[in-house]
XYZ file of C-alpha atoms in Angstrom:
197
model
C -0.102 0.059 0.133
C 1.156 3.557 -0.853
C 0.728 4.751 2.648
C 1.715 1.591 4.643
C -0.049 1.306 8.060
C -0.126 5.355 8.666
C -3.636 6.498 8.465
C -3.891 9.009 5.888
C -4.750 12.340 7.099
C -6.554 14.943 5.248
C -6.940 18.551 6.788
C -10.761 18.856 7.549
C -10.496 22.200 8.716
C -13.518 24.826 7.996
C -12.143 25.447 4.398
C -12.469 21.859 3.481
C -15.542 20.527 1.701
C -14.867 16.735 2.382
C -16.202 15.564 -0.712
C -13.770 12.735 -0.750
C -11.811 10.678 1.911
C -8.828 8.681 1.580
C -9.526 4.710 1.882
C -8.107 3.369 5.097
C -5.270 1.013 5.058
C -4.835 -1.868 4.189
C -5.444 -0.694 0.597
C -6.297 -3.924 -1.772
C -4.112 -4.104 -4.982
C -7.257 -3.600 -6.836
C -10.971 -2.620 -6.798
C -12.979 -5.367 -4.890
C -16.542 -5.284 -6.398
C -17.567 -6.059 -9.999
C -15.312 -4.301 -12.318
C -17.263 -4.370 -15.490
C -20.232 -2.738 -13.728
C -18.400 0.132 -12.056
C -15.375 0.854 -14.608
C -17.528 3.156 -16.525
C -19.599 4.658 -13.884
C -20.050 8.421 -14.004
C -17.600 10.312 -11.756
C -18.636 13.694 -10.556
C -16.927 16.702 -11.735
C -13.476 17.450 -10.680
C -14.509 20.822 -8.850
C -17.093 18.670 -7.064
C -14.905 16.436 -5.978
C -11.831 18.409 -4.595
C -11.813 18.968 -0.699
C -10.150 22.124 -1.191
C -11.731 24.244 -3.887
C -10.735 27.417 -2.309
C -6.887 26.090 -3.589
C -8.107 25.657 -6.958
C -7.544 29.374 -7.957
C -4.113 29.263 -7.055
C -2.950 28.449 -10.521
C -1.810 31.793 -11.729
C 1.265 31.896 -9.414
C 2.776 29.737 -6.316
C 3.572 31.506 -2.914
C 6.774 33.398 -2.857
C 8.417 29.962 -1.533
C 7.414 28.291 -4.525
C 4.426 26.142 -2.807
C 0.753 25.651 -3.517
C -1.824 23.878 -1.391
C -3.207 20.511 -2.528
C -6.675 20.443 -3.710
C -7.307 17.256 -1.860
C -5.554 17.086 1.447
C -4.876 21.125 1.806
C -1.069 20.444 2.552
C 1.253 23.140 1.312
C 3.586 21.483 -1.307
C 6.428 22.402 -3.672
C 5.096 22.791 -7.028
C 6.928 22.409 -10.412
C 6.815 24.128 -13.645
C 8.015 22.187 -16.722
C 9.653 19.442 -14.755
C 11.647 21.731 -12.724
C 10.746 21.822 -8.904
C 10.539 25.051 -7.174
C 11.265 25.681 -3.861
C 12.781 23.560 -1.270
C 10.165 22.650 1.300
C 10.833 19.420 3.297
C 7.955 19.762 5.500
C 6.653 15.919 6.192
C 3.456 15.768 4.318
C 0.305 14.059 6.261
C -0.034 11.239 3.806
C 3.598 10.119 3.843
C 4.764 6.966 5.457
C 8.114 7.596 6.917
C 9.038 3.875 6.290
C 7.668 3.283 2.914
C 9.085 6.634 1.099
C 12.702 6.081 1.244
C 14.253 5.969 -2.099
C 16.988 3.695 -3.412
C 19.262 6.354 -1.932
C 18.001 5.668 1.765
C 17.059 9.364 1.631
C 13.509 10.073 3.115
C 11.482 11.253 0.567
C 8.320 11.780 2.397
C 7.175 15.010 1.172
C 5.046 15.637 -1.762
C 5.348 17.935 -4.700
C 2.434 19.408 -6.869
C 3.348 18.686 -10.871
C 2.083 21.746 -12.894
C -0.253 18.906 -15.178
C -1.822 17.514 -11.977
C -4.592 20.005 -11.659
C -3.393 21.135 -7.844
C -3.180 17.256 -6.538
C 0.005 16.561 -4.561
C 1.861 13.107 -5.502
C 0.889 11.559 -2.705
C -2.715 12.244 -2.997
C -2.472 11.282 -6.649
C -1.678 7.669 -5.988
C -4.410 7.305 -3.377
C -7.712 5.450 -3.682
C -10.512 8.020 -2.757
C -13.997 7.437 -1.467
C -16.829 9.884 -2.745
C -18.621 10.705 0.587
C -22.004 11.071 -0.754
C -22.172 7.955 -3.187
C -19.238 5.927 -1.437
C -17.742 5.372 -5.224
C -14.001 4.445 -4.919
C -12.084 6.686 -7.378
C -8.447 7.032 -8.262
C -6.608 9.927 -10.213
C -5.472 8.579 -13.625
C -2.340 10.388 -14.893
C -3.320 9.780 -18.629
C -6.632 11.170 -18.244
C -5.535 13.909 -15.849
C -8.874 13.296 -13.972
C -10.213 10.998 -11.348
C -11.773 7.825 -12.601
C -13.657 5.013 -10.983
C -11.180 2.550 -9.208
C -12.611 -0.175 -11.228
C -11.241 1.492 -14.309
C -7.741 0.692 -13.251
C -8.489 -3.290 -13.902
C -6.100 -5.966 -12.118
C -3.612 -3.214 -11.737
C -5.417 -1.036 -9.269
C -2.387 0.891 -8.044
C -1.116 1.847 -11.454
C -1.093 5.504 -12.287
C -3.220 5.014 -15.283
C -6.524 3.492 -16.051
C -6.616 0.466 -18.462
C -7.619 2.683 -21.263
C -4.655 4.906 -20.950
C -2.535 1.938 -20.714
C -3.780 0.339 -23.692
C -3.590 3.819 -25.681
C -0.038 3.982 -24.304
C 0.820 0.424 -25.247
C -0.692 1.278 -28.767
C 1.548 4.540 -29.150
C 4.657 2.424 -28.506
C 4.005 -0.327 -30.745
C 3.399 2.118 -33.404
C 6.421 4.367 -32.559
C 8.523 0.840 -32.506
C 7.174 -0.015 -35.879
C 8.063 3.348 -37.431
C 11.685 3.141 -35.994
C 11.656 -0.529 -37.664
C 10.525 0.574 -41.212
C 13.039 3.454 -40.778
C 16.068 1.240 -40.119
C 14.711 -1.173 -43.250
C 14.233 1.815 -45.820
C 17.808 3.253 -46.235
C 19.587 -0.271 -46.657
C 16.976 -1.926 -49.153
C 16.739 1.182 -51.442
C 20.370 1.084 -52.129
C 21.889 -1.297 -54.901
C 25.672 -1.709 -54.513
C 27.721 -1.493 -57.741
C 30.080 -3.866 -57.942
C 33.559 -3.582 -60.314
């Protein structure tokens, strides 16, 4: 599970709408219901899912220290622009598990960032499974769709970062690019005829 045995925390202060709550650990490896029935269920609009809609209008510019507040957990995190991290906020994130977030270098990576393409979600909230409070629908962020999808749409790989549809699209794109490269390798060599003396 991405958050280990540490119960996820969401700042449910007065500014929170509490539209979604994180699934409590242990998080199963995939959706536990009828995947075919729920994979295409309509998910409420993104604006109606976020817990902190007041943080959505922060797109114009980050705070002077390079941070923004996550629209789901409300925590202040460094944000990125064009793949470059701004700010150096090493504050521990409430959804981080100090034991599970050590990289190969052994460095502690228990703080999140907010990538520019993530609509204000931090990197710990975008891997979490969320439960829509009013409907109990289980949803997860898809990095391909750049939106929430029913958790069932992630299929057998429930903890993947992209839904089945986006993974298939990526697979097809990769196969086409590979085929194109193979054809490019064959064309130059087959088009020439060597003259012999």
